[in-house]
XYZ file of C-alpha atoms in Angstrom:
751
model
C -49.692 110.984 -143.857
C -48.162 108.036 -146.076
C -49.810 105.348 -147.295
C -47.838 103.322 -145.622
C -47.859 105.473 -142.388
C -52.114 104.667 -142.714
C -51.554 100.945 -142.467
C -49.735 100.613 -139.886
C -52.851 102.665 -138.088
C -55.184 100.789 -139.705
C -53.945 97.360 -138.003
C -53.308 99.183 -135.225
C -57.180 99.615 -134.718
C -58.320 97.039 -135.793
C -55.963 95.134 -132.720
C -57.880 97.442 -130.965
C -61.450 96.825 -132.159
C -61.114 93.248 -132.216
C -60.520 94.412 -128.027
C -63.249 96.123 -127.827
C -65.811 93.411 -129.087
C -63.970 90.799 -127.080
C -64.945 92.988 -123.766
C -68.948 93.739 -125.173
C -68.954 90.360 -125.370
C -67.932 88.860 -122.183
C -69.771 92.037 -120.865
C -73.134 90.322 -121.703
C -71.996 86.745 -120.397
C -71.570 88.927 -117.107
C -74.813 90.738 -117.380
C -76.210 87.660 -117.400
C -75.375 85.959 -115.066
C -76.200 88.825 -113.205
C -79.789 88.724 -114.581
C -80.187 85.361 -113.793
C -78.331 85.599 -110.052
C -81.102 88.040 -109.687
C -83.374 85.765 -110.418
C -82.834 82.885 -108.768
C -82.457 85.355 -105.919
C -86.261 86.106 -106.414
C -86.861 82.754 -106.740
C -86.004 82.592 -103.750
C -87.051 85.229 -101.832
C -90.463 84.898 -103.083
C -93.081 82.644 -101.044
C -95.468 79.258 -102.295
C -98.270 81.955 -103.072
C -96.229 84.505 -104.738
C -95.079 88.085 -103.482
C -96.774 89.352 -100.695
C -99.116 91.892 -101.830
C -97.038 96.050 -100.824
C -93.743 94.208 -101.285
C -90.777 96.221 -102.013
C -88.439 93.022 -102.869
C -89.318 92.880 -106.505
C -88.678 96.396 -106.267
C -85.237 96.862 -104.801
C -83.865 93.451 -106.603
C -84.546 95.672 -110.394
C -82.680 98.247 -108.675
C -79.751 96.281 -107.682
C -80.046 94.723 -111.832
C -79.576 98.494 -113.063
C -76.786 99.451 -111.282
C -75.390 96.381 -111.052
C -75.136 97.193 -114.660
C -74.642 101.493 -114.575
C -71.304 100.532 -112.513
C -70.223 98.260 -115.201
C -70.715 100.101 -117.888
C -69.253 102.977 -116.430
C -66.289 100.188 -115.192
C -65.479 98.236 -118.589
C -65.900 101.748 -120.242
C -62.432 103.368 -117.955
C -60.865 100.225 -118.253
C -60.965 99.550 -121.875
C -59.573 103.586 -122.661
C -57.354 102.658 -120.518
C -55.832 99.292 -121.573
C -56.551 99.839 -125.090
C -54.497 103.338 -125.328
C -51.834 103.700 -127.762
C -48.992 102.859 -126.213
C -50.459 100.458 -124.381
C -51.424 98.569 -126.974
C -48.567 98.766 -129.245
C -46.440 97.613 -125.993
C -48.552 94.297 -126.036
C -48.190 94.173 -130.538
C -44.566 94.569 -130.015
C -44.524 91.448 -127.499
C -47.334 89.683 -129.175
C -44.766 89.717 -132.848
C -41.879 89.794 -131.560
C -40.129 93.672 -131.883
C -38.508 95.756 -129.835
C -39.519 97.530 -127.320
C -40.637 101.286 -128.353
C -40.747 100.109 -132.503
C -43.954 100.172 -133.421
C -45.018 103.217 -130.937
C -41.734 104.822 -132.768
C -43.357 104.093 -136.173
C -46.867 105.019 -135.328
C -45.089 108.222 -134.369
C -43.008 108.897 -137.847
C -46.418 108.174 -139.278
C -48.510 110.701 -138.395
C -45.261 113.200 -138.397
C -41.606 113.487 -139.318
C -39.335 115.457 -136.750
C -36.871 118.124 -137.435
C -33.682 116.659 -138.810
C -34.820 113.102 -139.536
C -34.712 111.499 -142.949
C -38.490 111.164 -144.695
C -37.008 108.277 -146.620
C -35.869 106.994 -143.118
C -38.927 107.299 -141.305
C -40.988 105.793 -144.321
C -38.172 102.899 -144.404
C -39.415 102.997 -140.172
C -42.647 102.936 -140.885
C -42.266 99.653 -143.225
C -40.599 97.883 -141.465
C -42.242 98.125 -138.502
C -45.663 97.637 -140.776
C -44.010 94.275 -142.445
C -43.212 93.050 -138.826
C -47.173 92.912 -138.052
C -48.513 91.419 -142.083
C -48.998 87.419 -141.363
C -51.395 88.035 -138.631
C -54.676 88.481 -137.350
C -55.957 90.962 -134.966
C -56.629 87.573 -132.422
C -52.539 87.204 -132.304
C -51.626 90.510 -132.599
C -53.790 91.616 -129.642
C -51.527 89.267 -127.382
C -51.564 90.022 -123.917
C -54.698 91.829 -124.319
C -55.736 89.679 -126.023
C -55.550 86.743 -123.289
C -56.595 88.485 -120.423
C -60.381 89.738 -122.080
C -60.679 86.068 -123.333
C -59.883 84.645 -119.715
C -62.584 87.687 -118.339
C -64.852 86.664 -121.148
C -64.982 82.398 -119.736
C -65.208 83.840 -116.255
C -68.695 85.090 -116.849
C -69.757 82.427 -119.739
C -69.350 80.418 -116.733
C -71.014 82.321 -114.181
C -74.087 82.948 -117.000
C -73.391 79.152 -117.333
C -74.114 78.008 -113.615
C -77.098 81.038 -112.890
C -78.763 79.723 -115.593
C -79.195 75.878 -115.190
C -79.741 76.345 -111.696
C -82.976 78.969 -112.864
C -83.992 75.605 -115.375
C -83.755 73.730 -112.408
C -85.897 75.447 -110.276
C -88.098 76.374 -113.444
C -88.595 72.478 -113.858
C -89.123 72.178 -109.770
C -91.325 74.859 -109.163
C -92.938 76.030 -112.613
C -95.721 78.159 -110.600
C -92.850 79.991 -108.474
C -90.817 80.797 -111.334
C -93.250 82.374 -112.995
C -94.308 84.171 -109.613
C -90.924 85.559 -109.027
C -90.525 86.837 -112.455
C -93.697 88.495 -112.561
C -92.948 90.922 -109.457
C -89.699 91.457 -110.878
C -91.674 92.401 -114.103
C -93.545 94.396 -112.262
C -92.292 95.996 -109.421
C -94.272 98.555 -109.233
C -97.636 96.798 -109.147
C -96.285 95.038 -106.684
C -95.306 97.763 -103.832
C -98.401 99.000 -104.763
C -100.473 98.655 -101.798
C -103.533 95.983 -101.980
C -107.062 97.291 -102.775
C -110.000 93.619 -102.201
C -111.325 92.841 -105.352
C -115.151 93.719 -105.440
C -117.600 90.708 -104.579
C -119.087 88.700 -106.839
C -121.779 85.948 -106.293
C -123.676 83.476 -108.787
C -126.106 82.220 -109.970
C -127.270 86.045 -109.454
C -130.665 86.040 -110.420
C -132.164 83.025 -111.795
C -135.063 80.513 -112.082
C -134.947 77.242 -111.009
C -137.557 74.363 -110.688
C -139.464 74.233 -108.003
C -137.671 71.911 -105.491
C -134.790 71.953 -106.393
C -131.461 73.124 -104.587
C -129.891 76.051 -104.960
C -125.786 76.187 -105.023
C -124.547 79.920 -104.284
C -120.592 80.786 -105.141
C -119.279 83.651 -103.888
C -115.910 85.266 -105.197
C -114.102 87.007 -102.068
C -110.441 87.432 -102.719
C -108.777 88.861 -99.786
C -111.198 87.763 -97.010
C -111.526 85.897 -94.120
C -115.689 84.998 -93.763
C -118.383 86.604 -95.773
C -122.258 86.417 -93.691
C -125.285 85.353 -96.516
C -128.151 87.068 -95.871
C -131.840 86.245 -97.349
C -135.466 86.198 -96.959
C -137.738 84.009 -98.503
C -141.245 84.806 -99.657
C -143.501 85.024 -96.560
C -140.298 83.918 -93.597
C -138.212 85.967 -91.942
C -134.893 87.660 -92.403
C -131.790 85.209 -92.158
C -128.363 84.684 -92.492
C -125.247 83.070 -92.254
C -121.473 83.395 -91.902
C -119.791 82.229 -94.084
C -115.893 81.221 -94.409
C -114.104 82.138 -97.645
C -111.187 79.802 -98.394
C -109.092 80.077 -101.597
C -111.042 83.374 -102.322
C -114.514 81.372 -102.227
C -116.879 80.526 -100.183
C -119.931 78.446 -101.001
C -124.059 78.385 -100.088
C -126.487 76.213 -100.285
C -130.301 76.841 -100.236
C -132.434 73.408 -99.895
C -135.526 72.442 -101.513
C -136.509 76.256 -103.080
C -140.366 76.345 -103.154
C -140.826 80.079 -103.257
C -139.293 83.095 -103.884
C -135.765 84.274 -102.237
C -133.993 87.382 -102.400
C -130.498 87.212 -101.273
C -127.504 88.955 -100.787
C -123.459 88.805 -99.346
C -121.637 91.201 -96.983
C -117.940 91.490 -96.160
C -116.240 92.038 -92.617
C -114.381 95.395 -94.421
C -118.703 96.800 -95.586
C -118.463 96.172 -98.611
C -121.532 94.298 -100.535
C -122.989 93.177 -103.453
C -126.440 94.012 -104.679
C -129.982 91.699 -103.616
C -130.846 88.671 -106.149
C -133.671 86.920 -106.946
C -134.180 83.113 -106.843
C -137.863 82.400 -108.332
C -138.729 78.509 -108.379
C -141.247 77.821 -111.854
C -142.368 74.297 -112.556
C -140.588 72.574 -115.172
C -140.282 73.346 -118.621
C -142.019 70.936 -121.368
C -143.629 71.011 -124.749
C -147.277 70.983 -124.922
C -148.476 71.212 -128.397
C -145.856 70.702 -131.564
C -147.805 69.666 -134.784
C -144.856 68.905 -137.770
C -146.501 69.985 -141.317
C -144.308 67.852 -144.698
C -144.584 69.559 -148.037
C -143.258 67.154 -150.529
C -141.549 68.100 -153.891
C -144.619 69.542 -156.276
C -142.856 66.485 -158.694
C -143.578 63.636 -156.616
C -146.781 64.439 -156.823
C -147.065 63.392 -153.248
C -150.172 65.238 -150.815
C -149.152 66.756 -148.185
C -149.228 65.683 -144.422
C -149.283 66.254 -141.004
C -148.228 65.427 -137.709
C -149.028 66.131 -134.365
C -146.885 65.446 -131.349
C -144.091 63.081 -132.034
C -144.051 62.693 -135.823
C -142.601 59.253 -137.073
C -139.477 58.790 -139.308
C -139.846 60.232 -141.689
C -138.901 59.273 -145.294
C -138.758 62.392 -147.334
C -137.690 62.279 -151.690
C -134.855 65.440 -151.651
C -136.463 68.924 -151.736
C -139.123 68.067 -149.066
C -139.856 71.098 -146.510
C -140.722 70.710 -142.817
C -142.842 73.134 -141.337
C -143.029 73.154 -137.417
C -145.154 75.194 -134.685
C -144.874 74.289 -130.858
C -145.559 75.662 -127.569
C -144.144 75.332 -124.335
C -145.236 75.130 -121.088
C -143.292 79.320 -120.583
C -141.272 81.484 -122.354
C -138.929 80.612 -124.066
C -134.766 81.582 -124.917
C -133.969 79.031 -128.092
C -135.298 76.630 -129.836
C -132.642 74.199 -131.885
C -132.556 71.104 -133.820
C -128.889 69.165 -133.486
C -127.292 66.107 -135.432
C -125.430 63.352 -133.317
C -122.502 65.788 -133.960
C -124.155 68.197 -131.380
C -123.586 70.529 -134.642
C -126.902 72.314 -134.923
C -128.920 71.374 -137.588
C -131.846 74.038 -137.704
C -132.319 77.206 -135.793
C -135.997 78.019 -134.816
C -137.785 81.827 -134.458
C -139.283 81.803 -130.934
C -141.452 84.086 -129.608
C -142.657 83.936 -126.036
C -143.648 80.640 -125.299
C -144.419 79.905 -128.869
C -141.290 78.816 -131.969
C -141.745 77.938 -135.666
C -139.542 77.290 -138.049
C -139.389 75.504 -142.042
C -136.475 73.585 -142.930
C -135.396 71.812 -146.020
C -133.078 68.935 -145.450
C -130.679 68.029 -147.596
C -129.461 65.081 -145.237
C -130.593 62.713 -143.168
C -129.738 61.962 -140.057
C -131.359 61.857 -136.004
C -131.454 64.586 -134.842
C -132.340 66.060 -131.388
C -134.395 68.394 -129.900
C -132.980 71.263 -127.718
C -135.335 73.558 -125.365
C -133.970 76.548 -123.872
C -136.038 78.826 -121.328
C -135.099 82.391 -120.351
C -132.660 81.633 -117.485
C -130.842 78.510 -120.079
C -132.468 75.481 -118.569
C -133.753 72.711 -121.011
C -136.710 71.046 -121.118
C -137.937 68.175 -118.846
C -140.310 66.346 -121.503
C -139.601 67.714 -124.954
C -140.344 64.733 -128.142
C -138.274 61.819 -130.029
C -135.386 62.997 -131.944
C -136.663 63.739 -135.326
C -135.544 60.606 -137.384
C -135.244 61.412 -141.306
C -133.731 59.716 -143.989
C -133.353 61.858 -147.621
C -134.288 59.833 -150.318
C -132.547 61.566 -153.584
C -134.531 61.327 -156.548
C -133.503 58.595 -159.062
C -132.172 58.502 -162.169
C -135.344 57.171 -164.653
C -134.919 53.771 -166.011
C -135.071 53.028 -169.636
C -134.907 49.732 -171.880
C -135.959 48.414 -175.284
C -136.646 44.671 -174.065
C -138.552 43.771 -177.640
C -136.145 42.805 -180.041
C -133.588 44.241 -176.951
C -130.355 43.008 -179.173
C -129.108 43.376 -182.727
C -131.480 41.314 -185.628
C -132.092 41.633 -189.611
C -134.326 44.282 -190.748
C -137.626 43.010 -191.450
C -138.204 43.022 -195.091
C -140.654 46.026 -195.255
C -138.447 47.753 -193.333
C -140.561 48.376 -190.529
C -139.205 47.758 -186.869
C -142.063 47.186 -184.132
C -140.538 47.829 -180.482
C -141.024 47.788 -177.031
C -139.965 50.222 -175.103
C -139.884 49.790 -171.524
C -139.544 52.823 -168.912
C -139.765 53.695 -164.834
C -138.788 56.295 -162.430
C -139.815 56.170 -159.251
C -142.182 59.231 -158.890
C -142.947 59.783 -163.174
C -141.539 60.426 -166.369
C -142.034 63.480 -169.093
C -141.227 62.304 -172.175
C -139.285 59.949 -174.405
C -137.853 59.443 -177.560
C -137.057 56.843 -179.697
C -133.296 57.934 -181.912
C -131.966 56.615 -184.803
C -129.695 57.261 -187.067
C -127.897 55.817 -190.753
C -124.686 54.146 -191.132
C -123.339 53.780 -194.667
C -121.373 51.091 -195.727
C -118.593 53.147 -195.849
C -118.543 54.003 -192.630
C -120.236 56.813 -193.212
C -122.875 58.372 -189.311
C -125.531 59.762 -191.082
C -127.781 62.693 -188.961
C -129.460 61.162 -186.062
C -134.048 61.029 -187.017
C -135.504 61.095 -183.492
C -139.178 60.661 -182.078
C -140.457 61.576 -178.855
C -143.943 61.700 -177.099
C -144.967 62.546 -173.263
C -146.133 60.823 -171.245
C -148.166 62.363 -168.823
C -145.657 61.906 -165.776
C -146.683 58.282 -165.715
C -144.551 56.167 -163.551
C -144.255 53.243 -165.864
C -144.782 52.969 -169.401
C -144.915 49.988 -172.267
C -144.774 51.692 -175.423
C -144.981 50.157 -178.601
C -143.995 52.500 -181.654
C -142.724 51.750 -184.632
C -138.760 51.967 -186.575
C -140.396 53.075 -190.055
C -137.165 52.807 -192.413
C -139.090 52.841 -195.716
C -138.341 56.706 -196.577
C -134.782 56.001 -195.848
C -133.229 55.186 -198.630
C -130.775 52.258 -197.416
C -128.634 50.053 -199.262
C -127.044 46.967 -199.154
C -124.584 47.153 -196.864
C -125.894 49.927 -194.571
C -126.921 50.140 -191.180
C -129.371 51.696 -188.647
C -128.232 52.204 -184.601
C -131.325 52.980 -182.656
C -131.863 53.803 -178.950
C -134.062 55.635 -176.425
C -133.907 58.271 -174.471
C -136.077 58.897 -171.128
C -136.493 62.279 -169.254
C -138.744 62.745 -165.373
C -140.444 64.945 -164.272
C -137.860 66.168 -162.338
C -137.110 69.951 -162.286
C -133.628 69.015 -163.216
C -135.310 66.709 -165.868
C -132.638 63.879 -165.563
C -132.572 61.038 -168.267
C -131.695 58.144 -168.887
C -130.266 56.483 -172.426
C -131.036 52.853 -173.206
C -128.528 50.428 -174.643
C -127.962 50.873 -178.366
C -128.628 48.427 -181.354
C -128.047 47.586 -184.781
C -130.724 46.666 -187.707
C -128.384 45.408 -190.587
C -129.974 45.292 -193.931
C -130.719 41.147 -194.827
C -128.291 38.983 -197.095
C -128.674 37.101 -199.752
C -129.886 33.659 -197.891
C -131.277 35.927 -195.495
C -133.583 37.603 -198.073
C -134.206 33.971 -199.476
C -135.779 32.373 -196.187
C -137.761 35.765 -195.741
C -139.814 35.073 -199.278
C -140.143 31.727 -198.102
C -141.969 32.975 -195.055
C -143.963 35.402 -197.012
C -144.954 33.381 -199.636
C -146.831 31.144 -196.366
C -148.453 33.972 -195.189
C -149.994 34.384 -198.325
C -150.833 31.343 -198.457
C -152.094 31.300 -195.211
C -154.012 34.133 -195.593
C -154.892 33.073 -198.944
C -156.856 29.911 -197.975
C -158.584 31.946 -195.064
C -159.810 33.489 -197.692
C -161.194 31.195 -200.361
C -163.288 29.597 -197.326
C -164.547 32.918 -196.269
C -165.432 33.876 -200.691
C -167.309 30.542 -200.553
C -169.102 30.898 -197.431
C -169.364 34.234 -199.067
C -170.741 33.063 -201.788
C -173.611 30.980 -200.720
C -174.927 33.412 -198.268
C -175.348 35.833 -201.247
C -176.986 33.116 -203.185
C -179.119 32.098 -200.305
C -180.078 35.399 -199.089
C -180.901 36.489 -203.142
C -183.672 33.912 -203.011
C -185.263 34.514 -199.820
C -185.021 38.022 -200.858
C -187.506 37.007 -204.118
C -189.794 35.220 -201.756
C -190.482 38.088 -200.344
C -190.605 40.650 -202.801
C -193.406 38.307 -203.777
C -195.389 38.115 -200.764
C -195.198 42.055 -199.791
C -196.467 42.514 -203.461
C -199.650 40.411 -201.957
C -199.662 42.064 -198.656
C -198.958 45.495 -199.566
C -196.565 45.960 -196.843
C -192.758 45.381 -194.310
C -191.551 48.661 -194.093
C -189.917 46.761 -191.357
C -188.171 43.755 -193.416
C -187.705 46.646 -196.228
C -184.466 47.819 -193.904
C -182.982 44.452 -192.715
C -183.491 43.594 -196.218
C -180.993 46.540 -197.194
C -179.046 46.041 -193.667
C -178.286 42.615 -194.893
C -177.536 43.527 -198.363
C -175.278 46.799 -196.938
C -173.255 43.994 -194.162
C -172.926 41.480 -197.505
C -170.929 44.436 -200.243
C -168.933 45.350 -197.490
C -167.692 41.827 -196.690
C -167.180 41.760 -200.027
C -165.503 44.422 -200.051
C -163.257 43.488 -197.103
C -162.065 40.352 -198.769
C -160.941 42.776 -202.629
C -158.731 44.589 -199.845
C -157.330 42.285 -198.520
C -156.207 40.895 -202.249
C -154.559 44.073 -202.752
C -153.399 44.409 -199.638
C -151.526 40.452 -200.491
C -150.472 42.038 -203.647
C -148.944 45.735 -202.250
C -147.003 43.789 -199.927
C -145.582 41.426 -203.231
C -144.013 44.660 -204.547
C -143.271 46.163 -201.678
C -141.319 42.401 -201.479
C -140.044 42.966 -205.231
C -138.488 46.939 -204.587
C -137.028 45.689 -201.643
C -135.026 43.749 -203.532
C -133.814 45.052 -206.295
C -132.487 47.785 -203.888
C -130.996 45.440 -201.992
C -129.259 43.831 -205.159
C -129.945 40.533 -204.494
C -132.671 40.092 -206.463
C -132.394 36.647 -208.753
C -134.341 36.157 -212.071
C -136.386 33.107 -210.637
C -137.397 34.663 -207.735
C -138.201 37.591 -209.347
C -140.013 36.063 -212.134
C -142.094 33.660 -209.399
C -142.974 37.805 -207.879
C -144.129 39.198 -210.831
C -146.652 36.342 -211.795
C -147.809 36.444 -208.139
C -148.588 40.113 -208.255
C -150.175 39.396 -211.876
C -152.438 36.534 -210.360
C -153.646 38.493 -207.655
C -154.019 41.929 -209.921
C -156.743 39.710 -211.981
C -158.417 37.798 -208.934
C -161.135 40.821 -207.846
C -161.593 41.347 -211.851
C -163.657 43.659 -213.585
C -166.871 41.801 -213.533
C -166.438 41.398 -209.779
C -165.789 45.208 -209.632
C -169.092 46.192 -211.679
C -171.173 44.151 -210.072
C -170.352 46.020 -205.900
C -170.626 49.005 -207.997
C -174.315 48.223 -209.450
C -175.324 46.293 -205.511
C -174.266 49.903 -204.322
C -175.151 52.115 -206.421
C -178.742 50.195 -205.745
C -178.752 50.380 -202.330
C -177.761 54.416 -202.214
C -181.116 54.597 -204.243
C -183.529 52.071 -202.728
C -184.471 49.587 -205.374
C -184.075 46.354 -203.605
C -185.352 44.730 -206.979
C -182.759 46.010 -208.689
C -179.753 45.434 -204.801
C -181.370 41.436 -204.630
C -180.797 41.409 -208.548
C -176.926 42.847 -208.308
C -176.539 40.135 -205.084
C -177.517 37.337 -207.097
C -174.566 38.539 -210.007
C -172.541 39.635 -207.642
C -172.809 35.511 -206.146
C -171.789 34.519 -209.250
C -168.715 35.837 -209.680
C -168.306 35.356 -206.320
C -167.939 31.676 -206.821
C -165.510 32.598 -209.823
C -163.552 34.896 -207.494
C -163.058 31.941 -205.083
C -161.785 29.358 -207.292
C -158.933 32.110 -208.541
C -158.728 31.947 -204.981
C -157.654 28.593 -204.798
C -154.914 28.730 -208.087
C -153.460 31.432 -206.030
C -153.079 29.355 -203.047
C -152.366 26.555 -204.796
C -149.302 28.731 -206.443
C -148.292 30.979 -203.197
C -147.550 27.441 -201.816
C -145.427 25.637 -204.710
C -143.374 29.009 -204.563
C -142.756 28.357 -201.074
C -141.993 24.658 -201.792
C -139.225 26.044 -204.454
C -138.248 29.655 -202.757
C -137.563 26.765 -199.419
C -135.372 24.570 -202.551
C -133.290 26.600 -203.754
C -132.453 28.451 -199.715
C -131.499 24.764 -198.479
C -129.182 24.357 -202.009
C -127.856 27.323 -200.770
C -126.886 26.208 -196.979
C -125.722 23.491 -198.958
C -123.267 24.991 -200.822
C -122.185 27.107 -198.235
C -121.964 24.169 -195.938
C -119.258 22.452 -197.856
C -117.618 25.285 -198.437
C -117.210 25.449 -194.938
C -116.537 21.803 -194.529
C -113.749 22.348 -196.843
C -111.850 25.269 -195.000
C -112.541 23.478 -192.174
C -110.480 20.257 -193.670
C -107.537 22.971 -194.835
C -107.229 24.827 -191.749
C -107.154 21.111 -189.514
C -104.344 20.242 -192.001
C -101.750 22.620 -191.162
C -102.343 22.407 -187.316
C -102.255 19.178 -185.015
C -105.392 18.818 -183.153
C -107.101 16.012 -183.614
C -109.960 17.387 -180.674
C -110.862 20.014 -182.376
C -110.884 18.817 -185.882
C -113.051 15.854 -184.628
C -116.117 18.565 -182.714
C -115.560 20.483 -185.888
C -116.447 17.817 -188.601
C -118.703 16.921 -185.652
C -120.929 19.255 -186.363
C -120.875 19.933 -189.673
C -122.269 15.870 -189.822
C -124.576 16.893 -187.175
C -125.932 20.136 -189.986
C -124.987 18.127 -193.296
C -127.825 15.323 -191.920
C -130.138 18.362 -191.400
C -129.843 19.613 -194.807
C -130.320 16.060 -196.260
C -133.207 15.586 -194.476
C -134.686 18.893 -195.189
C -134.075 18.171 -199.132
C -135.863 14.372 -198.386
C -138.819 16.030 -197.748
C -138.513 18.751 -200.149
C -138.658 16.308 -203.058
C -141.330 14.744 -201.354
C -143.163 17.026 -201.740
C -142.830 19.019 -204.786
C -142.588 15.153 -206.235
C -146.281 14.837 -205.072
C -146.235 18.147 -207.071
C -145.538 17.024 -210.366
C -142.231 18.642 -210.516
C -139.647 15.471 -210.795
C -137.050 18.025 -213.037
C -136.857 20.039 -209.727
C -136.232 16.494 -207.462
C -133.762 15.612 -209.722
C -132.356 19.430 -209.417
C -132.412 18.355 -205.448
C -130.719 14.888 -205.909
C -127.776 16.400 -208.115
C -126.776 18.771 -204.927
C -127.208 16.299 -202.495
C -124.723 14.547 -204.175
């Protein structure tokens, strides 16, 4: 076969396939129309309650569908073979494209074999002409009259199917149950055609326990029956029966006020019967005993509670465990607590009429009791709903209340603190954390000190932040905070606000030195008064001791008086030692101040000179002779030599007088030093105030803000007036002490 011939036959075969597909679509449309029509017929034939049991109509309708499909298939296949054969198909295509009759059929024959005596080139040419005549048209255009016939039958099939389906849909909307019944019979024709078998009788509730005196309604399922018979016998009564009509497959019968056990059964006219059932009256279900035990978490320190009967509303720390034990009037099937949504929150273990459970609630609420007996009945008398409030363990609280703000370090670099901490159940430990930040912003490693608090719920701790060994320099700061941990197993913690301690500046150090001088002066004044009193007391005691010694020589008695005398001598020695130690302490304070000023780089020469002079004065105050007299007195007391002790006491009294005079001299010197330091600090403040006033004036000249200028100037004027008054007071005090040259300096500074 030549290539041109193959193309021609392919075109013809393509048209035939197109027509076959179109016939298939038309056949499907008619099949849908037949099925929809049969279903409409089934809807019309089915009854309101469905197909009658044993009906053969659904099977006949299914047979019609099968037969229609078989006959239609055979007819369509025969028609396709006949109408789509080569000759009629070629004629239809010739008419569709306007070729002379027989041209296409002849070309097809030539494409298969060239007759003897015919030129192959001429045959090839004829076939090519037929192919050219078919070019430019698709299979639908080439199908011609055959395609029109198939399309007509397809349209009719779609119309028939659409009409039948619309009718079926309308009937379904009108009576959906009837449609379901009709379709069920058509889909299960064999089951519908089978003769019916009556289902067995069934009755509810069967065996049951009911509260004594209640009505019990029997519900009998008896499809296919007209009536059933209820037969029963109550304990101690004669047997009875009653015929009950069946309506839509169901019958009911009620036993009124059941007070004794009843045995009953159900019979029908066909000889069917249920088994024998029992109705047993029982007393109401109620809770006769309930014990609720509450075990609180160990860290709360709350002792265990026990409630018998209805427990009160429970406010429980998180982690508390509830234990339930109880008993009811008869056997149980289940016990539970349900929340407000009806969801079971706790299921109980049940054994006979007792129940128990343990529960650790995670959230609070109101929980209803649900008691069920063996028959599923609820309790007539039960506890009130269990009200539970779960309180979470709050985090501890901690604060540094003193100083409670950023401040300047004390001169001795030992900052007293007041830490307040509390927790709802108890604290485990408190920790104070501090770290140094250098003047260039470098943060050093933190240093912490902690202590246990033994589970107390609130504490007031007074630690001292000792910075003496930190090597602090000017510009350094120390940041500190406190941390607390409670006794919760999770070790909940809290941190206080962080505060800053700053190294004191020059003006602050001067004021601090002034305050230190004034403080030392006050202590020296107290020591001077005490020294005068001690000197007089020791002198009197020495005279009295000498008198008693003369009397004892005459009487050779007085051991009790000796003991009292030794005690008085010992007290005198201890008092003097305490005063000497106090002076040494004051000297140590002056040394610490001098060292701090040197480390801070703020010790001006005048202040340093004053500190050195004051230290030397305090160092000379006790004196070697006074210390020698105290040592002699101590040795005499150790050797129990009262005569020598009294003589040493008399000599020490003289040294104490000199000690008092030195104290008064030092007192005047410290007062003068405090006054001079006040003068220097006030002068510095005046200079700073003048600089602020000048800076304010320069800034306000550049901006037109008269209101701000007036208020700032008033404030500066007020400060200047206060400083002026203070300098006048200083001038008067210095003048009284003969320091007129210093007063003139004050006057110059004020100007």
